[in-house]
């Protein structure tokens, strides 16, 4: 009797685990592989599912680095920061969050204020998951095309919108299109915001395959050895490629650094990228 019951349970579990995932169509709306499994980690990959199911132990999480400016950001070899621009957006940002959680790492999310206002619950979840929160202005305007006062107003409006949506202070800013000026950088630094530069642009906004995005990112990383990686949590291909990218990073011994802001008493007038320090 017990043997029959045990066999019935095994059959039920097998039937439930046989469910297949639905294949996602390529993301053609945006104009702009194998997974390496290191030793001591079990991994299953569900085809083209944007959020592959992964289980097991990971050794990808690195140190937490507190900075008051990017002059403090001294990445060692084999260290990276994962940054995501333009979100949040339901169905995409949440998949990125799930993948980061499976690998036990955090990212830096540079949110567009307008998007955070539209999706405050998701914006708050990004913060509650322990990720770094930054602003990408209010509506992704090219600040160098605006007069100075209008550009700063756009920065302030974006910062306030992201702060309200996430329930946490915004301490980082990335310029839309990476378009900046010395005057803008100096003013933003005086406002106790850290300008988030980019070392490695994944180009995930190009209409290319997820595998191509991963390959490009790893190729650039091999040349630099470390750096801030730019991605966008609004694109399907980013969620699709992210598990492979993180697996590749882990297999090659990279560590993902968690970025935290440290307040200073004096105004911040030191600006830097990950590798270059400029004192104004």
XYZ file of C-alpha atoms in Angstrom:
280
model
C 0.000 0.000 0.000
C 2.825 2.377 0.969
C 4.695 1.416 -2.175
C 1.655 2.249 -4.345
C 1.247 5.628 -2.602
C 4.926 6.515 -3.137
C 4.763 5.588 -6.822
C 1.634 7.715 -7.243
C 3.378 10.728 -5.722
C 6.383 10.286 -8.006
C 4.113 10.121 -11.065
C 2.284 13.301 -10.007
C 5.549 15.222 -9.529
C 6.814 14.059 -12.916
C 3.628 15.208 -14.623
C 3.810 18.663 -13.043
C 7.478 19.125 -13.915
C 6.849 18.265 -17.559
C 5.106 21.592 -18.226
C 6.886 23.470 -21.006
C 7.477 27.212 -21.285
C 6.108 29.347 -24.089
C 8.731 30.595 -26.544
C 8.923 34.389 -26.703
C 8.876 36.171 -30.061
C 11.893 38.397 -30.829
C 11.555 42.019 -29.754
C 11.232 43.838 -33.085
C 9.624 46.992 -31.699
C 12.913 48.597 -30.677
C 15.106 50.248 -33.278
C 17.934 51.301 -31.665
C 23.983 30.272 -26.301
C 25.099 28.461 -24.180
C 25.145 28.938 -20.409
C 28.347 28.095 -18.584
C 27.753 26.264 -15.308
C 30.766 26.564 -12.987
C 31.681 23.759 -10.651
C 29.516 23.420 -7.512
C 26.515 25.104 -9.150
C 23.462 23.395 -10.561
C 21.680 25.202 -13.347
C 18.716 24.637 -15.627
C 17.949 26.849 -18.616
C 14.444 27.000 -20.102
C 15.203 27.790 -23.734
C 14.287 31.354 -24.763
C 12.328 32.146 -21.600
C 13.293 35.741 -20.665
C 13.610 34.663 -17.016
C 15.295 31.219 -17.070
C 14.842 29.051 -13.998
C 18.085 28.774 -12.087
C 18.920 26.986 -8.894
C 22.055 26.403 -6.879
C 24.844 28.336 -5.237
C 26.519 31.332 -6.819
C 29.808 33.062 -6.137
C 29.168 36.196 -8.160
C 28.366 38.689 -5.390
C 31.289 40.899 -4.445
C 31.835 43.655 -1.927
C 29.655 46.655 -1.108
C 31.405 49.880 -2.034
C 30.368 53.150 -0.362
C 31.110 56.305 -2.349
C 30.433 60.013 -1.996
C 31.689 60.657 -5.531
C 33.016 58.523 -8.334
C 36.457 59.576 -7.162
C 35.831 56.991 -4.428
C 34.907 54.352 -6.945
C 38.047 52.283 -7.298
C 37.164 49.003 -8.926
C 39.710 46.231 -8.755
C 40.427 43.844 -11.602
C 37.547 41.417 -12.212
C 35.015 43.752 -10.534
C 31.931 45.116 -12.289
C 28.878 47.222 -11.489
C 25.647 46.278 -13.273
C 23.631 49.380 -14.187
C 20.214 49.567 -15.830
C 18.693 52.682 -17.424
C 15.246 53.887 -18.517
C 12.880 51.812 -16.349
C 10.952 50.753 -14.540
C 8.495 48.938 -16.796
C 6.261 45.995 -15.802
C 7.044 42.664 -17.422
C 10.676 43.579 -17.980
C 12.142 45.274 -14.917
C 10.613 42.619 -12.672
C 12.244 39.856 -14.743
C 15.606 41.568 -14.412
C 15.055 41.770 -10.639
C 14.227 38.060 -10.481
C 17.394 37.134 -12.366
C 19.585 39.319 -10.162
C 17.994 37.693 -7.122
C 18.727 34.199 -8.414
C 22.389 35.077 -8.784
C 22.476 36.878 -5.431
C 23.645 40.208 -6.852
C 22.386 43.806 -6.969
C 22.271 46.411 -9.713
C 22.182 50.187 -10.023
C 18.876 51.313 -11.544
C 18.895 54.749 -13.166
C 15.165 55.418 -13.382
C 13.384 57.891 -15.633
C 11.182 59.982 -13.331
C 8.163 59.740 -15.601
C 8.419 55.936 -15.655
C 8.769 55.777 -11.871
C 5.610 57.901 -11.516
C 3.708 55.540 -13.814
C 4.857 52.388 -12.003
C 5.521 53.348 -8.355
C 4.976 49.856 -6.932
C 7.607 48.399 -9.229
C 9.972 51.308 -8.556
C 9.595 50.728 -4.827
C 10.304 47.008 -5.268
C 13.583 47.804 -7.008
C 14.624 49.800 -3.952
C 13.276 47.291 -1.421
C 15.291 44.534 -3.081
C 18.439 46.386 -2.054
C 19.452 47.804 -5.419
C 21.144 51.170 -5.893
C 18.691 53.878 -6.941
C 19.550 56.687 -9.339
C 17.798 59.128 -11.649
C 17.958 59.420 -15.435
C 16.149 62.805 -15.418
C 12.360 63.165 -15.652
C 11.641 62.420 -19.294
C 15.032 61.430 -20.735
C 15.750 64.822 -22.280
C 19.093 65.609 -23.860
C 20.263 68.149 -21.292
C 22.832 69.694 -23.608
C 19.992 70.749 -25.926
C 18.336 72.772 -23.138
C 19.432 76.009 -21.549
C 21.182 75.534 -18.220
C 18.262 76.400 -15.939
C 15.867 74.151 -17.870
C 18.391 71.305 -17.741
C 18.773 71.573 -13.974
C 14.983 71.778 -13.575
C 14.739 68.515 -15.535
C 17.290 66.902 -13.229
C 15.510 68.103 -10.081
C 12.095 67.009 -11.343
C 13.417 63.554 -12.143
C 15.124 63.223 -8.773
C 11.941 64.184 -6.907
C 9.784 61.789 -8.945
C 12.096 58.832 -8.366
C 12.448 59.658 -4.670
C 8.671 59.783 -4.226
C 8.071 56.545 -6.125
C 10.827 54.497 -4.463
C 10.569 55.950 -0.983
C 14.330 56.340 -0.834
C 16.850 59.086 -1.497
C 18.286 59.380 -4.995
C 22.036 59.817 -4.903
C 23.145 58.929 -8.431
C 22.439 60.450 -11.836
C 23.177 59.309 -15.356
C 22.944 61.784 -18.213
C 20.495 60.712 -20.957
C 22.413 59.836 -24.117
C 25.532 60.386 -21.952
C 25.258 64.016 -23.133
C 26.846 66.357 -20.598
C 28.885 69.503 -20.025
C 31.460 70.555 -17.445
C 29.000 73.075 -16.025
C 26.246 70.477 -15.631
C 28.580 68.001 -13.951
C 29.837 70.633 -11.531
C 26.317 71.751 -10.587
C 25.102 68.197 -10.082
C 28.091 67.401 -7.888
C 27.306 70.441 -5.737
C 23.828 68.975 -5.222
C 25.329 65.851 -3.635
C 24.548 63.684 -6.639
C 27.128 61.300 -8.041
C 27.372 61.281 -11.821
C 27.240 57.651 -12.967
C 29.591 57.209 -15.884
C 29.816 54.223 -18.239
C 32.827 52.043 -18.914
C 31.181 49.274 -20.937
C 28.148 49.929 -23.159
C 26.350 46.664 -23.882
C 24.406 48.264 -26.773
C 21.377 46.200 -25.724
C 19.202 48.884 -27.309
C 20.384 47.814 -30.783
C 18.145 45.374 -32.680
C 20.596 42.489 -32.302
C 20.355 39.055 -30.735
C 20.733 38.589 -26.986
C 23.775 36.410 -27.679
C 25.393 39.291 -29.581
C 24.797 41.636 -26.644
C 26.461 39.164 -24.294
C 29.418 38.644 -26.616
C 29.970 42.359 -27.105
C 29.828 43.014 -23.375
C 32.287 40.251 -22.526
C 34.664 41.286 -25.325
C 34.789 44.858 -23.996
C 35.183 43.610 -20.452
C 38.106 41.414 -21.444
C 39.893 44.521 -22.748
C 39.259 46.616 -19.616
C 39.228 43.955 -16.938
C 36.635 45.783 -14.829
C 34.058 48.583 -15.048
C 30.518 49.929 -14.950
C 28.318 48.038 -17.425
C 25.429 49.905 -19.058
C 22.220 47.969 -19.790
C 18.515 48.865 -20.067
C 15.790 47.070 -18.118
C 13.123 48.186 -20.636
C 14.234 45.758 -23.373
C 13.202 42.104 -23.672
C 16.600 41.119 -25.000
C 18.246 42.377 -21.808
C 16.295 40.000 -19.594
C 16.930 37.236 -22.128
C 20.692 37.717 -22.227
C 21.248 38.566 -18.560
C 21.409 34.985 -17.175
C 24.039 34.057 -19.755
C 26.036 37.215 -19.076
C 25.986 36.624 -15.328
C 26.932 32.983 -15.814
C 29.865 34.018 -18.021
C 30.986 36.578 -15.453
C 30.809 34.008 -12.699
C 32.647 31.363 -14.704
C 35.502 33.789 -15.385
C 35.843 34.842 -11.768
C 34.300 38.319 -11.924
C 32.541 39.850 -8.919
C 29.522 42.165 -8.951
C 30.018 45.170 -6.677
C 27.035 46.704 -4.877
C 27.183 50.498 -4.914
C 26.081 52.571 -1.930
C 26.108 56.327 -1.376
C 27.958 57.814 1.596
C 27.004 61.355 2.591
C 29.724 63.916 3.136
C 29.701 67.047 5.263
C 31.202 69.330 2.636
C 29.780 69.845 -0.884
C 31.088 67.321 -3.318
C 33.311 68.961 -5.923
C 35.274 65.941 -7.001
C 34.159 64.265 -10.181
C 35.518 61.100 -11.688
C 34.877 58.108 -13.825
C 35.898 54.655 -12.628
C 39.427 55.248 -13.911
C 39.912 59.034 -14.234
C 39.804 61.603 -11.426
C 39.264 65.283 -12.190
C 39.359 67.905 -9.431
C 37.486 71.090 -10.319
